[in-house]
Amino acid sequence: MRFIEAFSSLVAVATLAQGQLTRINDFPGTPTRLQMWAAVPPKSFQGPHPIVVAVHHCQGSAQGYAGNTRYVQLGQQNGFIVIYPNSKSGGGCFDVASQATLTHNGGGDSQTIANMVKYAIEKLGGDGSRVFSAGTSSGAMMSNVLAGVYPDVFKAVSVYSGVPAGCFAVQGATATQDPPGWANNCANGQLIKTAQQWGDQVRNMYPGYNGTRPRMQIFHGTADNTLRYPNYNEQLKQWSNVLGLSNPRNSTNTPKSGWTRSIYGEGNEKTAPLVGYSANGVGHSVPQQEAMDLAFFGITN
C-alpha cells in the first residue's frame, strides 16, 4: 500500500512538472467539494518548495484567475508551488460567511483550502514552513479568513480589495449554501468596529492559539464601489491589533503616483509585519502586484 501511495505521488508530481496548471483529481475536495488546481516548479528546483495559494474573485475560476495573474509563470522561474482553489458556488464566490468557515477545523471552505496545502506538502513536495496566500475580492476576503482561522498554516498573506476577517459573517449561513452569504453592511463599508473588537474576532476563530500570526499586506482602492474603501482602514485596524502594532510610517506616491504606503512595525515594505497600500482613484479591484507579493513572502528579494 505504501508503495502504491508513493508511486501515485510520483506520478502526480511528474504530471504537474511541465509547468501547466492542472486539476488535482485525487484531492478529495473535503469538506466542501472545492476543486484543487496546481502547478509545480521544474525539477531543476530542489524541494521542499514554498507554496502560494491564489484565491479567485466572485464570478471567477481557478483557470481564469491563473490566466489573469502571473503566479504560475513566476512559480516556474522561482521554484514555488501555486495552488488555485476553484469555488463550488454558481456565482464563483467563496464562503466567508458561515460559522463553519470562520472556525478552525470547522468544516467550511477555509478548511478545504487548508487541506489543499496539506496535500501539497505530503504529495507535491511543498514546504510547510513557507505557505502563503494572495487573493482578489472574494479571494481577498478568503485570504483574510485563512490568516485568521489557520495562522498555524499561513506565514504571510496579501489581499487585494477585500474586507476584514469575519466582516461577512452572516447568522444562519451554512457551509453548503449557494450562493454563500452576502453582508451588505460590510460590503458598503458601514460595519465599523474598534481595533480590539476586530482583533477579538480573529482570535475567536482559533481559541487558545498563541503561536505566530501571519504577516499581512493589504491593497485597496479609494474608488472601490463593490467592497467600499472604509474596509481598508478596518482591515488595518484588525491586523494591527492582532499583531500588536501601532503608529504606521506613511509614504505618499509610493510605490506609484497616487498610492500611499503604510508600514507598521519594524522593517521595510518587504519585511514588516503589516503593510498597507491605499490606491487613490483605483476601483474594484486593485491590479495584482505579483512581484511585490513574492518579495513580501520572502520568495524573492
GROMACS .gro file of C-alpha atoms in nm:
model
  301
    1MET     CA    1   0.000   0.000   0.000
    2ARG     CA    2   0.278   0.243   0.086
    3PHE     CA    3   0.447   0.165  -0.245
    4ILE     CA    4   0.125   0.240  -0.435
    5GLU     CA    5   0.079   0.568  -0.249
    6ALA     CA    6   0.439   0.669  -0.314
    7PHE     CA    7   0.407   0.575  -0.681
    8SER     CA    8   0.087   0.778  -0.714
    9SER     CA    9   0.260   1.078  -0.561
   10LEU     CA   10   0.548   1.049  -0.805
   11VAL     CA   11   0.304   1.029  -1.096
   12ALA     CA   12   0.124   1.340  -0.971
   13VAL     CA   13   0.449   1.535  -0.947
   14ALA     CA   14   0.563   1.417  -1.289
   15THR     CA   15   0.230   1.518  -1.444
   16LEU     CA   16   0.247   1.866  -1.291
   17ALA     CA   17   0.616   1.923  -1.358
   18GLN     CA   18   0.550   2.061  -1.707
   19GLY     CA   19   0.451   2.398  -1.561
   20GLN     CA   20   0.087   2.372  -1.663
   21LEU     CA   21  -0.197   2.440  -1.426
   22THR     CA   22  -0.358   2.101  -1.367
   23ARG     CA   23  -0.661   1.984  -1.175
   24ILE     CA   24  -0.562   1.751  -0.892
   25ASN     CA   25  -0.814   1.475  -0.943
   26ASP     CA   26  -0.719   1.270  -0.639
   27PHE     CA   27  -0.771   1.561  -0.399
   28PRO     CA   28  -1.099   1.466  -0.228
   29GLY     CA   29  -1.225   1.823  -0.202
   30THR     CA   30  -1.334   1.776   0.155
   31PRO     CA   31  -1.513   1.911   0.342
   32THR     CA   32  -1.683   2.142   0.088
   33ARG     CA   33  -1.607   1.995  -0.256
   34LEU     CA   34  -1.378   2.272  -0.381
   35GLN     CA   35  -1.160   2.177  -0.677
   36MET     CA   36  -0.783   2.199  -0.640
   37TRP     CA   37  -0.575   2.320  -0.933
   38ALA     CA   38  -0.196   2.343  -0.903
   39ALA     CA   39   0.136   2.382  -1.081
   40VAL     CA   40   0.475   2.272  -0.951
   41PRO     CA   41   0.817   2.410  -1.044
   42PRO     CA   42   1.063   2.234  -1.276
   43LYS     CA   43   1.277   1.950  -1.143
   44SER     CA   44   1.579   2.180  -1.152
   45PHE     CA   45   1.447   2.337  -0.829
   46GLN     CA   46   1.519   2.116  -0.533
   47GLY     CA   47   1.240   2.090  -0.277
   48PRO     CA   48   1.075   2.133  -0.049
   49HIS     CA   49   0.911   2.421  -0.229
   50PRO     CA   50   0.727   2.728  -0.097
   51ILE     CA   51   0.351   2.722  -0.157
   52VAL     CA   52   0.143   3.016  -0.279
   53VAL     CA   53  -0.236   2.978  -0.264
   54ALA     CA   54  -0.401   3.216  -0.513
   55VAL     CA   55  -0.774   3.265  -0.448
   56HIS     CA   56  -1.002   3.397  -0.721
   57HIS     CA   57  -1.281   3.657  -0.710
   58CYS     CA   58  -1.657   3.609  -0.746
   59GLN     CA   59  -1.763   3.512  -1.100
   60GLY     CA   60  -1.412   3.378  -1.135
   61SER     CA   61  -1.246   3.037  -1.152
   62ALA     CA   62  -0.913   2.875  -1.082
   63GLN     CA   63  -0.827   2.865  -1.453
   64GLY     CA   64  -0.947   3.220  -1.515
   65TYR     CA   65  -0.751   3.361  -1.221
   66ALA     CA   66  -0.442   3.170  -1.330
   67GLY     CA   67  -0.475   3.332  -1.670
   68ASN     CA   68  -0.514   3.679  -1.521
   69THR     CA   69  -0.224   3.652  -1.278
   70ARG     CA   70   0.141   3.555  -1.320
   71TYR     CA   71   0.190   3.318  -1.027
   72VAL     CA   72   0.219   3.005  -1.243
   73GLN     CA   73   0.492   3.159  -1.460
   74LEU     CA   74   0.668   3.307  -1.158
   75GLY     CA   75   0.649   2.972  -0.982
   76GLN     CA   76   0.834   2.818  -1.274
   77GLN     CA   77   1.100   3.088  -1.253
   78ASN     CA   78   1.137   3.099  -0.874
   79GLY     CA   79   1.068   2.744  -0.762
   80PHE     CA   80   0.737   2.757  -0.578
   81ILE     CA   81   0.415   2.558  -0.597
   82VAL     CA   82   0.100   2.753  -0.678
   83ILE     CA   83  -0.245   2.631  -0.576
   84TYR     CA   84  -0.561   2.779  -0.726
   85PRO     CA   85  -0.875   2.670  -0.539
   86ASN     CA   86  -1.191   2.666  -0.750
   87SER     CA   87  -1.518   2.773  -0.587
   88LYS     CA   88  -1.811   2.534  -0.588
   89SER     CA   89  -2.077   2.809  -0.592
   90GLY     CA   90  -2.269   2.905  -0.902
   91GLY     CA   91  -2.151   3.265  -0.872
   92GLY     CA   92  -1.790   3.169  -0.811
   93CYS     CA   93  -1.773   3.320  -0.460
   94PHE     CA   94  -1.610   3.155  -0.160
   95ASP     CA   95  -1.789   3.105   0.171
   96VAL     CA   96  -1.659   3.368   0.411
   97ALA     CA   97  -1.995   3.399   0.589
   98SER     CA   98  -2.065   3.074   0.775
   99GLN     CA   99  -1.954   2.990   1.126
  100ALA     CA  100  -1.801   2.673   0.982
  101THR     CA  101  -1.558   2.858   0.755
  102LEU     CA  102  -1.480   3.112   1.031
  103THR     CA  103  -1.379   2.840   1.279
  104HIS     CA  104  -1.053   2.644   1.288
  105ASN     CA  105  -1.126   2.295   1.153
  106GLY     CA  106  -1.492   2.397   1.140
  107GLY     CA  107  -1.573   2.227   0.811
  108GLY     CA  108  -1.604   2.525   0.571
  109ASP     CA  109  -1.426   2.637   0.254
  110SER     CA  110  -1.134   2.762   0.462
  111GLN     CA  111  -1.069   2.409   0.589
  112THR     CA  112  -1.087   2.267   0.236
  113ILE     CA  113  -0.820   2.514   0.125
  114ALA     CA  114  -0.607   2.429   0.429
  115ASN     CA  115  -0.642   2.064   0.324
  116MET     CA  116  -0.511   2.156  -0.022
  117VAL     CA  117  -0.199   2.288   0.147
  118LYS     CA  118  -0.164   1.961   0.340
  119TYR     CA  119  -0.196   1.769   0.013
  120ALA     CA  120   0.075   1.984  -0.148
  121ILE     CA  121   0.308   1.923   0.145
  122GLU     CA  122   0.250   1.549   0.150
  123LYS     CA  123   0.238   1.474  -0.223
  124LEU     CA  124   0.382   1.765  -0.423
  125GLY     CA  125   0.697   1.844  -0.230
  126GLY     CA  126   0.566   2.153  -0.055
  127ASP     CA  127   0.738   2.324   0.238
  128GLY     CA  128   0.502   2.357   0.533
  129SER     CA  129   0.714   2.635   0.682
  130ARG     CA  130   0.669   2.858   0.376
  131VAL     CA  131   0.297   2.876   0.294
  132PHE     CA  132   0.135   3.197   0.169
  133SER     CA  133  -0.192   3.322   0.025
  134ALA     CA  134  -0.293   3.600  -0.213
  135GLY     CA  135  -0.644   3.680  -0.331
  136THR     CA  136  -0.869   3.932  -0.501
  137SER     CA  137  -1.216   4.045  -0.384
  138SER     CA  138  -1.386   3.724  -0.262
  139GLY     CA  139  -1.039   3.570  -0.274
  140ALA     CA  140  -0.906   3.857  -0.063
  141MET     CA  141  -1.184   3.801   0.187
  142MET     CA  142  -1.096   3.432   0.197
  143SER     CA  143  -0.724   3.507   0.232
  144ASN     CA  144  -0.803   3.727   0.534
  145VAL     CA  145  -1.012   3.441   0.675
  146LEU     CA  146  -0.729   3.193   0.615
  147ALA     CA  147  -0.493   3.422   0.806
  148GLY     CA  148  -0.735   3.430   1.099
  149VAL     CA  149  -0.857   3.071   1.102
  150TYR     CA  150  -0.531   2.897   1.007
  151PRO     CA  151  -0.243   3.105   1.147
  152ASP     CA  152  -0.064   2.775   1.205
  153VAL     CA  153  -0.061   2.713   0.828
  154PHE     CA  154  -0.008   3.051   0.660
  155LYS     CA  155   0.303   3.263   0.719
  156ALA     CA  156   0.210   3.572   0.514
  157VAL     CA  157  -0.093   3.689   0.319
  158SER     CA  158  -0.154   3.955   0.052
  159VAL     CA  159  -0.509   4.080  -0.008
  160TYR     CA  160  -0.648   4.290  -0.292
  161SER     CA  161  -0.970   4.482  -0.231
  162GLY     CA  162  -1.113   4.271   0.050
  163VAL     CA  163  -1.274   4.316   0.390
  164PRO     CA  164  -1.167   4.227   0.747
  165ALA     CA  165  -1.173   3.862   0.850
  166GLY     CA  166  -1.522   3.787   0.979
  167CYS     CA  167  -1.677   4.105   0.839
  168PHE     CA  168  -1.905   3.898   0.613
  169ALA     CA  169  -2.028   3.672   0.893
  170VAL     CA  170  -2.400   3.605   0.839
  171GLN     CA  171  -2.608   3.448   1.112
  172GLY     CA  172  -2.754   3.121   0.990
  173ALA     CA  173  -2.527   3.094   0.686
  174THR     CA  174  -2.410   2.739   0.619
  175ALA     CA  175  -2.105   2.595   0.453
  176THR     CA  176  -2.320   2.424   0.188
  177GLN     CA  177  -2.549   2.703   0.071
  178ASP     CA  178  -2.518   2.852  -0.276
  179PRO     CA  179  -2.459   3.137  -0.310
  180PRO     CA  180  -2.264   3.194   0.010
  181GLY     CA  181  -2.397   3.462   0.244
  182TRP     CA  182  -2.363   3.829   0.149
  183ALA     CA  183  -2.335   4.109   0.406
  184ASN     CA  184  -2.437   4.444   0.257
  185ASN     CA  185  -2.334   4.647   0.562
  186CYS     CA  186  -1.980   4.511   0.536
  187ALA     CA  187  -1.957   4.542   0.158
  188ASN     CA  188  -2.078   4.902   0.179
  189GLY     CA  189  -1.816   4.994   0.438
  190GLN     CA  190  -2.075   5.050   0.709
  191LEU     CA  191  -1.952   4.788   0.956
  192ILE     CA  192  -1.717   4.986   1.177
  193LYS     CA  193  -1.560   4.834   1.488
  194THR     CA  194  -1.279   4.915   1.725
  195ALA     CA  195  -0.940   4.759   1.663
  196GLN     CA  196  -0.990   4.548   1.975
  197GLN     CA  197  -1.326   4.418   1.851
  198TRP     CA  198  -1.182   4.324   1.512
  199GLY     CA  199  -0.882   4.163   1.679
  200ASP     CA  200  -1.102   3.963   1.913
  201GLN     CA  201  -1.300   3.841   1.614
  202VAL     CA  202  -0.981   3.694   1.469
  203ARG     CA  203  -0.867   3.545   1.798
  204ASN     CA  204  -1.206   3.378   1.844
  205MET     CA  205  -1.161   3.194   1.514
  206TYR     CA  206  -0.896   2.973   1.674
  207PRO     CA  207  -0.946   2.986   2.051
  208GLY     CA  208  -0.637   2.907   2.251
  209TYR     CA  209  -0.392   2.964   1.967
  210ASN     CA  210  -0.085   3.150   2.093
  211GLY     CA  211   0.163   3.095   1.811
  212THR     CA  212   0.297   3.326   1.543
  213ARG     CA  213   0.046   3.518   1.331
  214PRO     CA  214   0.082   3.572   0.955
  215ARG     CA  215   0.235   3.891   0.820
  216MET     CA  216  -0.020   4.092   0.623
  217GLN     CA  217  -0.005   4.303   0.307
  218ILE     CA  218  -0.327   4.492   0.220
  219PHE     CA  219  -0.421   4.676  -0.102
  220HIS     CA  220  -0.738   4.881  -0.154
  221GLY     CA  221  -0.860   5.145  -0.399
  222THR     CA  222  -1.027   5.465  -0.281
  223ALA     CA  223  -1.285   5.444  -0.562
  224ASP     CA  224  -1.396   5.086  -0.484
  225ASN     CA  225  -1.775   5.070  -0.520
  226THR     CA  226  -1.806   4.695  -0.458
  227LEU     CA  227  -1.619   4.646  -0.129
  228ARG     CA  228  -1.601   5.009  -0.031
  229TYR     CA  229  -1.290   5.191   0.082
  230PRO     CA  230  -1.369   5.210   0.459
  231ASN     CA  231  -1.292   4.836   0.462
  232TYR     CA  232  -0.927   4.924   0.405
  233ASN     CA  233  -0.895   5.104   0.737
  234GLU     CA  234  -1.098   4.836   0.914
  235GLN     CA  235  -0.853   4.571   0.789
  236LEU     CA  236  -0.558   4.777   0.911
  237LYS     CA  237  -0.728   4.820   1.249
  238GLN     CA  238  -0.790   4.447   1.272
  239TRP     CA  239  -0.444   4.324   1.187
  240SER     CA  240  -0.257   4.598   1.373
  241ASN     CA  241  -0.444   4.485   1.684
  242VAL     CA  242  -0.382   4.114   1.620
  243LEU     CA  243  -0.014   4.179   1.558
  244GLY     CA  244   0.024   4.432   1.842
  245LEU     CA  245   0.126   4.723   1.619
  246SER     CA  246   0.058   5.097   1.605
  247ASN     CA  247   0.188   5.426   1.461
  248PRO     CA  248   0.243   5.341   1.094
  249ARG     CA  249   0.506   5.514   0.884
  250ASN     CA  250   0.331   5.663   0.581
  251SER     CA  251   0.486   5.742   0.243
  252THR     CA  252   0.292   5.916  -0.034
  253ASN     CA  253   0.324   5.838  -0.405
  254THR     CA  254   0.477   5.502  -0.314
  255PRO     CA  255   0.525   5.271  -0.500
  256LYS     CA  256   0.314   5.452  -0.762
  257SER     CA  257   0.183   5.802  -0.811
  258GLY     CA  258  -0.131   5.846  -0.604
  259TRP     CA  259  -0.063   5.547  -0.379
  260THR     CA  260   0.012   5.580  -0.008
  261ARG     CA  261   0.210   5.309   0.170
  262SER     CA  262   0.175   5.247   0.545
  263ILE     CA  263   0.432   5.032   0.725
  264TYR     CA  264   0.355   4.901   1.073
  265GLY     CA  265   0.631   4.773   1.299
  266GLU     CA  266   0.998   4.723   1.230
  267GLY     CA  267   1.135   4.654   0.885
  268ASN     CA  268   1.068   4.780   0.536
  269GLU     CA  269   0.788   4.714   0.288
  270LYS     CA  270   0.925   4.363   0.229
  271THR     CA  271   0.987   4.257   0.589
  272ALA     CA  272   0.746   4.446   0.818
  273PRO     CA  273   0.462   4.257   0.990
  274LEU     CA  274   0.189   4.473   0.832
  275VAL     CA  275   0.197   4.689   0.519
  276GLY     CA  276  -0.095   4.872   0.360
  277TYR     CA  277  -0.134   5.034   0.018
  278SER     CA  278  -0.410   5.288  -0.044
  279ALA     CA  279  -0.452   5.337  -0.420
  280ASN     CA  280  -0.608   5.676  -0.495
  281GLY     CA  281  -0.873   5.667  -0.767
  282VAL     CA  282  -0.850   5.291  -0.818
  283GLY     CA  283  -1.178   5.099  -0.823
  284HIS     CA  284  -1.259   4.734  -0.772
  285SER     CA  285  -1.016   4.582  -0.768
  286VAL     CA  286  -0.652   4.684  -0.733
  287PRO     CA  287  -0.445   4.512  -1.005
  288GLN     CA  288  -0.230   4.225  -0.884
  289GLN     CA  289   0.126   4.317  -0.788
  290GLU     CA  290   0.281   3.971  -0.806
  291ALA     CA  291   0.641   4.084  -0.773
  292MET     CA  292   0.555   4.273  -0.454
  293ASP     CA  293   0.374   3.967  -0.321
  294LEU     CA  294   0.674   3.739  -0.377
  295ALA     CA  295   0.909   3.991  -0.215
  296PHE     CA  296   0.676   4.025   0.084
  297PHE     CA  297   0.656   3.646   0.114
  298GLY     CA  298   1.036   3.625   0.110
  299ILE     CA  299   1.038   3.407  -0.202
  300THR     CA  300   1.229   3.672  -0.399
  301ASN     CA  301   1.442   3.968  -0.295
   0.00000   0.00000   0.00000
